[in-house]
PDB file of C-alpha atoms in Angstrom:
ATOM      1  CA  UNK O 926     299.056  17.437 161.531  1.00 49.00           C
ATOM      2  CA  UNK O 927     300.909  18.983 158.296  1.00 66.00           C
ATOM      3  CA  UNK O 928     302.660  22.534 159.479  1.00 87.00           C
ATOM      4  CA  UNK O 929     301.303  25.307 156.964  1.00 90.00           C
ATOM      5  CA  UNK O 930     303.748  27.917 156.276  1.00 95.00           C
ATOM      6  CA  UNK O 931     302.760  31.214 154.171  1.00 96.00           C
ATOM      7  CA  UNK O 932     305.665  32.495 152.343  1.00 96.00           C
ATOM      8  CA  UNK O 933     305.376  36.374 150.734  1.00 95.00           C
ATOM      9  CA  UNK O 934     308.111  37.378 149.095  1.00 94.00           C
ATOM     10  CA  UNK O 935     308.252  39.315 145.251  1.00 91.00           C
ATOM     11  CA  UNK O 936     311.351  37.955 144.269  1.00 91.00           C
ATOM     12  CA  UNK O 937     310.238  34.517 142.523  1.00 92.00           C
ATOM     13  CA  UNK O 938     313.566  32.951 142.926  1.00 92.00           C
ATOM     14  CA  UNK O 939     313.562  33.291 146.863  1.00 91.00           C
ATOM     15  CA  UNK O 940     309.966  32.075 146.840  1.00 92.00           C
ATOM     16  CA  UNK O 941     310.778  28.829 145.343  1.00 93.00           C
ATOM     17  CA  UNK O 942     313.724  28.114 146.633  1.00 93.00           C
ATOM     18  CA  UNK O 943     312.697  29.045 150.536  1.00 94.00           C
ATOM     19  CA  UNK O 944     308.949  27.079 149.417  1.00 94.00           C
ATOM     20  CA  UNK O 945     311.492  24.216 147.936  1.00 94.00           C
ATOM     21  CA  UNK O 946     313.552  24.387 151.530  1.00 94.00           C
ATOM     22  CA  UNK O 947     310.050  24.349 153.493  1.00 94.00           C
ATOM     23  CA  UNK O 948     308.703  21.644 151.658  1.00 94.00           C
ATOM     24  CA  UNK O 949     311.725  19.562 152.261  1.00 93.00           C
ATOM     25  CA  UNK O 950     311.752  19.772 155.661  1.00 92.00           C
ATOM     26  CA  UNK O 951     308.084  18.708 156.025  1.00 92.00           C
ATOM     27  CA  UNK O 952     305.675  21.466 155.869  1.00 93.00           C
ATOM     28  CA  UNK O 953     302.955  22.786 153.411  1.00 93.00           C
ATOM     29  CA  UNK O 954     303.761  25.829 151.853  1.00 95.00           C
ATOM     30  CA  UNK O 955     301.597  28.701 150.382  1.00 95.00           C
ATOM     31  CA  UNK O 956     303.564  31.424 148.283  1.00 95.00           C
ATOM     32  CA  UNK O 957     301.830  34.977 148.499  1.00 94.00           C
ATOM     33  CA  UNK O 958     303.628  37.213 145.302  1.00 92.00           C
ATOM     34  CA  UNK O 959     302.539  40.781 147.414  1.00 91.00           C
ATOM     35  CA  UNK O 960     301.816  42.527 150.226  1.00 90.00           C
ATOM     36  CA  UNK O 961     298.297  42.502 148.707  1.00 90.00           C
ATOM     37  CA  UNK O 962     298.161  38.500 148.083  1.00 90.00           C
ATOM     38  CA  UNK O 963     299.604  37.556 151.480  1.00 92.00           C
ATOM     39  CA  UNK O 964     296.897  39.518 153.288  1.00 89.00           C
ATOM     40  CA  UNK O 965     293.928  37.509 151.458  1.00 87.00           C
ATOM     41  CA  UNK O 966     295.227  34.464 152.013  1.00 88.00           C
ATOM     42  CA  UNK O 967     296.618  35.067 154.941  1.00 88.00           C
ATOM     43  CA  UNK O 968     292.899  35.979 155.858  1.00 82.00           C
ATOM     44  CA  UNK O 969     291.498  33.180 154.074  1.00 80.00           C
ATOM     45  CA  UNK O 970     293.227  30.499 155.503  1.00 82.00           C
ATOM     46  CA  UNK O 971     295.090  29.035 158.982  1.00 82.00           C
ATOM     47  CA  UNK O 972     298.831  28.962 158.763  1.00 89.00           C
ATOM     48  CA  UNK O 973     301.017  27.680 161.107  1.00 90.00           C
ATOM     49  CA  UNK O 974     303.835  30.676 160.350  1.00 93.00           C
ATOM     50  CA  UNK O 975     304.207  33.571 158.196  1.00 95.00           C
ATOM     51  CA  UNK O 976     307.416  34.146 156.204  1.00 96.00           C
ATOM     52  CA  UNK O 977     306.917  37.254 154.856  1.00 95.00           C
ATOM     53  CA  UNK O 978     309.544  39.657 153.519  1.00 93.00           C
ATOM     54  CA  UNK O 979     309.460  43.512 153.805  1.00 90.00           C
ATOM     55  CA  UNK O 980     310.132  45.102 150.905  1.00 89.00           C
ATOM     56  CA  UNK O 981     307.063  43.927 148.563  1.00 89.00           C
ATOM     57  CA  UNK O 982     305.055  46.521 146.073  1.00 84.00           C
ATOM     58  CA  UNK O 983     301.322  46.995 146.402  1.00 83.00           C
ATOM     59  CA  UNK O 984     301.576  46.470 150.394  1.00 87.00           C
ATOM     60  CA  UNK O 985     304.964  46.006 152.368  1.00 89.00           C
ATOM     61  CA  UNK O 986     306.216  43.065 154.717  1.00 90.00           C
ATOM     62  CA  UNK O 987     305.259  45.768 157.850  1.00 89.00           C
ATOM     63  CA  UNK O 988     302.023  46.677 156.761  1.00 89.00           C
ATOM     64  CA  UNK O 989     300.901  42.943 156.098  1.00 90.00           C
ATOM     65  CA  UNK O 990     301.853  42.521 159.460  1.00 88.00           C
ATOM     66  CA  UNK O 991     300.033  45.608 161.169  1.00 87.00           C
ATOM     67  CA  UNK O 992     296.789  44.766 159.309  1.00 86.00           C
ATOM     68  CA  UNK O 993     296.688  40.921 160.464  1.00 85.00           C
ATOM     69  CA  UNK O 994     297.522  42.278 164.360  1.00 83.00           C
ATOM     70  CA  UNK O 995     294.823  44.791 163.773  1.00 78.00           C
ATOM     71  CA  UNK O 996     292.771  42.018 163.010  1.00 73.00           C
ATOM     72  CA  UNK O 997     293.814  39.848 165.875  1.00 74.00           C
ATOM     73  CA  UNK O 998     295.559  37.570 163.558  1.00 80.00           C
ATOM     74  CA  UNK O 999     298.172  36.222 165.938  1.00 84.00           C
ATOM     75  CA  UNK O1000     300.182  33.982 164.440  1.00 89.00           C
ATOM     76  CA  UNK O1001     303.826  34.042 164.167  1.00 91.00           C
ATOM     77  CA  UNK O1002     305.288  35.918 161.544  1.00 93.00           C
ATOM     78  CA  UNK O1003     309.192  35.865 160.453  1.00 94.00           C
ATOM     79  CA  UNK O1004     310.490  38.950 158.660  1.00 91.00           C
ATOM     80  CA  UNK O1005     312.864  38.715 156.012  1.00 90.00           C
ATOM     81  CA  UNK O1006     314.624  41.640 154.634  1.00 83.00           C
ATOM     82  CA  UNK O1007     317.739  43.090 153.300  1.00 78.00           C
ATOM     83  CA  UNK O1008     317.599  46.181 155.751  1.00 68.00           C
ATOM     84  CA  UNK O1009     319.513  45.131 158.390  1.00 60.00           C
ATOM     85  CA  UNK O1010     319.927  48.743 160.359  1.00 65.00           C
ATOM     86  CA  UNK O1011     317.918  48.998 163.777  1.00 67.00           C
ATOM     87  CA  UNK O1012     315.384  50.938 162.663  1.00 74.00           C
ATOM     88  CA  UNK O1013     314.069  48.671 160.606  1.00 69.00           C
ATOM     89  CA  UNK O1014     314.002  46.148 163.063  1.00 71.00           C
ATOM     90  CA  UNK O1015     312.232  48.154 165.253  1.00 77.00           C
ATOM     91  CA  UNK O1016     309.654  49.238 162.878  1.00 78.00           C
ATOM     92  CA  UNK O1017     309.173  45.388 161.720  1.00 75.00           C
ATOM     93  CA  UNK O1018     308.873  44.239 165.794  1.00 79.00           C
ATOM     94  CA  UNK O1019     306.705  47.133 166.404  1.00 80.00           C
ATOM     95  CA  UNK O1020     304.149  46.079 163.492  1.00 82.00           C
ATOM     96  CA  UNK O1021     303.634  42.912 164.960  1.00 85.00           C
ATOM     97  CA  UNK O1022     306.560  40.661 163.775  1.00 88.00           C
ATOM     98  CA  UNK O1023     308.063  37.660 166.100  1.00 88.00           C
ATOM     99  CA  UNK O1024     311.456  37.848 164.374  1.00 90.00           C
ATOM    100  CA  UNK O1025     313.529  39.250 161.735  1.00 88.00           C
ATOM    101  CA  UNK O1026     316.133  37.460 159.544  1.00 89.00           C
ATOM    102  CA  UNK O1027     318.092  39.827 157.087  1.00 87.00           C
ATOM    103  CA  UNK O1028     319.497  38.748 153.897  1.00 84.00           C
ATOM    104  CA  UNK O1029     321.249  36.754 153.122  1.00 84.00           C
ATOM    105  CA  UNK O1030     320.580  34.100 154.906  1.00 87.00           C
ATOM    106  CA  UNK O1031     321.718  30.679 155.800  1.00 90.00           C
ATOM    107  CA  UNK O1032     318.247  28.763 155.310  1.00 91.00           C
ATOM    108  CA  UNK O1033     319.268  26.201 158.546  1.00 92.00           C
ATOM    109  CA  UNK O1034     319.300  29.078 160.450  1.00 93.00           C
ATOM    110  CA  UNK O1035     316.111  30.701 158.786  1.00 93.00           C
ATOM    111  CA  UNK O1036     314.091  26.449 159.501  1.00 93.00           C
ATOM    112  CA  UNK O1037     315.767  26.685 163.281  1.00 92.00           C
ATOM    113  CA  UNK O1038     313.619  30.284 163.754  1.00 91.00           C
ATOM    114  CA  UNK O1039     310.741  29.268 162.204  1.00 92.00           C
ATOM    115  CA  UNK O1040     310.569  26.118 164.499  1.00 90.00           C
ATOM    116  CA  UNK O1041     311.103  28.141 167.642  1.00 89.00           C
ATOM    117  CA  UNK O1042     308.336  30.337 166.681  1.00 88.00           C
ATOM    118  CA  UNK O1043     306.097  27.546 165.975  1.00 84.00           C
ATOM    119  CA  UNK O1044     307.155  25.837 169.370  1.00 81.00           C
ATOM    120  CA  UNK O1045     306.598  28.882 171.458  1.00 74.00           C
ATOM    121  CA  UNK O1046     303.234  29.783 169.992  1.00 60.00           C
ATOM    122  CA  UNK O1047     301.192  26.371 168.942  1.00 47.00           C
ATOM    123  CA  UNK O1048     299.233  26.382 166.178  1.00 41.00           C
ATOM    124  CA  UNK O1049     295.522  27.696 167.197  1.00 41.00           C
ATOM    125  CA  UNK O1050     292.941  27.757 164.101  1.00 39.00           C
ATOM    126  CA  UNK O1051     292.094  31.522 164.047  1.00 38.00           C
ATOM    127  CA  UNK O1052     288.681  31.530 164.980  1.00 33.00           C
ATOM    128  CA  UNK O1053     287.643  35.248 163.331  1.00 34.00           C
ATOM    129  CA  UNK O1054     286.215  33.114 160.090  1.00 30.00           C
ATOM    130  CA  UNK O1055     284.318  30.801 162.505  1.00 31.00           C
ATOM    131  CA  UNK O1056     282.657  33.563 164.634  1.00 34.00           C
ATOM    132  CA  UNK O1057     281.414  35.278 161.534  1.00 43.00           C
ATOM    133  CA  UNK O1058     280.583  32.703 159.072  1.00 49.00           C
ATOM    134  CA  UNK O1059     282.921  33.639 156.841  1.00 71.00           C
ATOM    135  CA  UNK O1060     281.515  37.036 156.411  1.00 83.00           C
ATOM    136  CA  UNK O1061     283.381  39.990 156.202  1.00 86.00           C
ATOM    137  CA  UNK O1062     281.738  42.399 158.462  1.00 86.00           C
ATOM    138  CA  UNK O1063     282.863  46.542 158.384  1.00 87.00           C
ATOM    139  CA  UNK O1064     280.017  48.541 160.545  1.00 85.00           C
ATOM    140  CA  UNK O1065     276.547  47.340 159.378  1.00 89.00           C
ATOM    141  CA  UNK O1066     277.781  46.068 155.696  1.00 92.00           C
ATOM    142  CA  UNK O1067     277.894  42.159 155.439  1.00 92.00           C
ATOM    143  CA  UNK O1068     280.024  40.666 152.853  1.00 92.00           C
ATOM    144  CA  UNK O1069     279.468  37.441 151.893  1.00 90.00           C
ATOM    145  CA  UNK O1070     282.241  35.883 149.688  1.00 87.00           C
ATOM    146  CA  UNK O1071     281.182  32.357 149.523  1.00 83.00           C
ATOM    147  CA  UNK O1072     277.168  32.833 148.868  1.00 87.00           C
ATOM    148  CA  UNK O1073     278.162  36.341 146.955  1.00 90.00           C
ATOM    149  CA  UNK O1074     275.544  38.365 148.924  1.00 92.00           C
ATOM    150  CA  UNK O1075     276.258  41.665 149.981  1.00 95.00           C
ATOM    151  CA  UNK O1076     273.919  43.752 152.838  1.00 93.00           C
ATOM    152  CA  UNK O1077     273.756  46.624 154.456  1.00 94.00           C
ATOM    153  CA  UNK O1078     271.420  45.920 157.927  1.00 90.00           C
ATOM    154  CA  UNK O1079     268.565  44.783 156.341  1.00 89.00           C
ATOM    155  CA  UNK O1080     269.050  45.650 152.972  1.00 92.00           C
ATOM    156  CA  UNK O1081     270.163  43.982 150.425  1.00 93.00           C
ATOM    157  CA  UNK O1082     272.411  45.097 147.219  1.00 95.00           C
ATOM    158  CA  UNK O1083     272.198  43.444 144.096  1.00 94.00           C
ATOM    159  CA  UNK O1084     275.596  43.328 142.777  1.00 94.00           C
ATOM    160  CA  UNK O1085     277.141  42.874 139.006  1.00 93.00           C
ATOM    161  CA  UNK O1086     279.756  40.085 139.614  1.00 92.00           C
ATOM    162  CA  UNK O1087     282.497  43.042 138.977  1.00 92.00           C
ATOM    163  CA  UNK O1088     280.836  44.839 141.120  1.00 94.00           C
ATOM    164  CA  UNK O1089     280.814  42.251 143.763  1.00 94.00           C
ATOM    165  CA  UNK O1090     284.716  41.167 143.230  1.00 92.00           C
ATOM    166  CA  UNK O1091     285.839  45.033 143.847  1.00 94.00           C
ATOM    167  CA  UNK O1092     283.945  45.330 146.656  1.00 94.00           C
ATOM    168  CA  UNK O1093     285.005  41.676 147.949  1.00 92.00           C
ATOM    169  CA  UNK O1094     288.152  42.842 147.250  1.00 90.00           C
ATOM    170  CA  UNK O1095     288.154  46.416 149.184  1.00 91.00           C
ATOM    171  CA  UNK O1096     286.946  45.296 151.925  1.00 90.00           C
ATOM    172  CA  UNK O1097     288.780  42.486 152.553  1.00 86.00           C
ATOM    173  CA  UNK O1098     291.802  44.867 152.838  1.00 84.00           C
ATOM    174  CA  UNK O1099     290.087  47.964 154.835  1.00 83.00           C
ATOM    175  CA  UNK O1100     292.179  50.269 155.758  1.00 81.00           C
ATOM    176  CA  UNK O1101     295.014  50.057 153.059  1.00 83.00           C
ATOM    177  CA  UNK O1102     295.145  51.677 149.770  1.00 84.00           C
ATOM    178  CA  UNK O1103     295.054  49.431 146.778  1.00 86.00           C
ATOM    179  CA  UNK O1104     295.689  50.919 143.597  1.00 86.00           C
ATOM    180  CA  UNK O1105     294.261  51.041 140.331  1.00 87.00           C
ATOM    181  CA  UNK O1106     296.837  48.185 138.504  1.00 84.00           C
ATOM    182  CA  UNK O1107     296.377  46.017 141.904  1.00 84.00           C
ATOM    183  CA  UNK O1108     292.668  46.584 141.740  1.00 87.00           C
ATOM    184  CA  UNK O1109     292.769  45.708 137.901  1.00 84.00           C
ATOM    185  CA  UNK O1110     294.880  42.316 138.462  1.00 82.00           C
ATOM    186  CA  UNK O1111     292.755  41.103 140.930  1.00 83.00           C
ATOM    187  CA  UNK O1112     289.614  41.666 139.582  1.00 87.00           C
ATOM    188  CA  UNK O1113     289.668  41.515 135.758  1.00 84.00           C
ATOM    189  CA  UNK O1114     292.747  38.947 135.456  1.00 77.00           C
ATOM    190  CA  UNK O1115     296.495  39.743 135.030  1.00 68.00           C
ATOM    191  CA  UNK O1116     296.356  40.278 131.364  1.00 69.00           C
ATOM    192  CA  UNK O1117     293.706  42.957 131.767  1.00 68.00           C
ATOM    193  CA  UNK O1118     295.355  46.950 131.145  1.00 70.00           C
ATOM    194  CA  UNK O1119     294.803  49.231 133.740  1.00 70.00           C
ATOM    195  CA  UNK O1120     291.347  51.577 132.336  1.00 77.00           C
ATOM    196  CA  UNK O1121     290.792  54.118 135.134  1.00 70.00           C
ATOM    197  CA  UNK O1122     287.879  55.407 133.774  1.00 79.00           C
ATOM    198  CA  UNK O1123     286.240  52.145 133.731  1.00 87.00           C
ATOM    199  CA  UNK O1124     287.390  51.040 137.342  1.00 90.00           C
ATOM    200  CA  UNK O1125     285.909  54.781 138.468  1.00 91.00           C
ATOM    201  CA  UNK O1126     282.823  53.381 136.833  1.00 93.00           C
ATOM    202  CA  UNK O1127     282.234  50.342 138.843  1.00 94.00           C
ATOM    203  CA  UNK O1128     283.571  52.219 141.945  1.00 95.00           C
ATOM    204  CA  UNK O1129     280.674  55.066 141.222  1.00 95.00           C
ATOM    205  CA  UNK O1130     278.491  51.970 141.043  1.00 95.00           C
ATOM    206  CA  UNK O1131     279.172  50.571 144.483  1.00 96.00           C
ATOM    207  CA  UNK O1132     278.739  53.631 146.059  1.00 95.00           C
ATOM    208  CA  UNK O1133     275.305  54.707 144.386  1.00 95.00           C
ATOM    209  CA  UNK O1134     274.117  51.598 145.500  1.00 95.00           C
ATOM    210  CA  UNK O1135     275.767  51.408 149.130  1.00 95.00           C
ATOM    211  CA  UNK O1136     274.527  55.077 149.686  1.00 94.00           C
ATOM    212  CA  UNK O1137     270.513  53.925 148.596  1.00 94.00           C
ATOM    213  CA  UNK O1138     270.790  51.243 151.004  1.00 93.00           C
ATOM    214  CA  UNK O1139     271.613  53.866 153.130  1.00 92.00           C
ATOM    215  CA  UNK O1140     275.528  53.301 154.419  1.00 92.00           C
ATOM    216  CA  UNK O1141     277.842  56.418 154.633  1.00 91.00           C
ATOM    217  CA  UNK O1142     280.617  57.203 152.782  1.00 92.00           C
ATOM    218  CA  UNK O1143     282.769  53.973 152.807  1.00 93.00           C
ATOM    219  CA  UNK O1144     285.133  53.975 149.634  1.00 95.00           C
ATOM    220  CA  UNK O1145     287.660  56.832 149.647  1.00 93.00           C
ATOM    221  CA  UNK O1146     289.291  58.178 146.543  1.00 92.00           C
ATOM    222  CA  UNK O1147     293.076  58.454 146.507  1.00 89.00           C
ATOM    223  CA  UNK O1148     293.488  60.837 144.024  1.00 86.00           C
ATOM    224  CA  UNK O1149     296.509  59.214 141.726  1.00 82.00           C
ATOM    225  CA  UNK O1150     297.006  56.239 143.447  1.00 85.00           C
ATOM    226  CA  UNK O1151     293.483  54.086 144.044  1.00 88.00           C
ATOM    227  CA  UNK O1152     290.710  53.655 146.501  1.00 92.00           C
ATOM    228  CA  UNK O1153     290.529  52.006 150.274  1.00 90.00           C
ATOM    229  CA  UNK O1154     287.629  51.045 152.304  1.00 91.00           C
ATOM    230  CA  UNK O1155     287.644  52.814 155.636  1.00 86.00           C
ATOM    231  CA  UNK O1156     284.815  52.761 158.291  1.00 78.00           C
ATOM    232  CA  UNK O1157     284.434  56.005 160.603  1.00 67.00           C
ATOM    233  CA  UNK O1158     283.179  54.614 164.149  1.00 54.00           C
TER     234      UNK O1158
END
């Protein structure tokens, strides 16, 4: 079977050429633009590898890699970046990573890590999707991104397609702020300008609605920056 590597990086000239390298050597290739796209696909699909460099806007290299382990996501993730000082090793090991290549890089060496990684851990479909449907689950709120149904327990919230992309959105990266020109890109399209007035809106939306099917507070304001989803246990 076809090796799938996920490659994150923000610079588009390393993209292609290390997706151009990949591809050459025999494997599939998915290139992630941010922090923010390499976590939904990453969550959205099996990969063999991650290649996933840490300085990225939106989300970094070390945070993608905290959220997957936090999501017992295990698969093998290479981290590329042009720290090369200890500490950021440590911090990028400590996250989760498998192994760290600083640039620059000789790409031979960066194919020979990537197939010792995919040697020592072989490629198990991650079975989180399969276990829930394909519903994204945070306390009693079901998310359903491929019927577009949203419930809390046994109620369920009729959504404005908007309304249903933010919160698809949100919750598919709990934990981590997004803000507003990431929420706007993702939701309303790339040419879209940032209206933070009108994203409150549909934010004030989801939460009058969550809170009359009776869920606690679940979207958190970051005053100047955006909004995160974060369950309190």
């Amino acid at each position: 079977m076809e090796q799938r590597v996920l490659i994150a990086d923000d610079d588009r000239a390393v993209r292609e050429s290390l997706a151009r390298a990949l591809e050459l050597a025999g494997y599939e290739v998915v290139a992630a633009v941010d922090g923010v796209d390499a976590l939904t696909r990453a969550r959205r699909d099996d990969f063999s590898a991650l290649v996933v460099d840490v300085m990225m806007p939106y989300v970094d290299g070390v945070a993608v890699c905290r959220v997957l382990r936090a999501d017992g996501d295990r698969t093998p993730v290479l981290m590329l970046t042009a720290r090369a000082g200890t500490p950021d090793r440590i911090a990028g090991l400590d996250a989760g990573a498998d192994d760290y290549l600083p640039k620059p890089f000789e790409v031979p060496e960066l194919l020979a890590r990537l197939r010792a990684l995919i040697r020592r851990t072989p490629f198990v479909p991650d079975d989180r999707a399969t276990a829930t449907g394909g519903v994204l689950r945070i306390g009693a709120l079901r998310v359903d991104p491929a019927g577009r149904r949203v419930r809390w327990g046994d109620e369920e919230l009729h959504l404005s397609k908007t309304e249903f992309d933010l919160l698809e959105l949100l919750v598919r990266h709990e934990g981590i702020v997004l803000d507003h020109a990431t929420l706007y890109r993702r939701v309303w399209g790339p040419e879209a300008g940032v209206d933070a007035k009108n994203l409150a809106g549909y934010v004030g939306y989801l939460r009058r609605k969550l809170t009359e099917a009776g869920a606690p507070e679940l979207i958190h304001t970051v005053r100047g920056v955006g909004y995160a989803v974060r369950w309190a246990s």
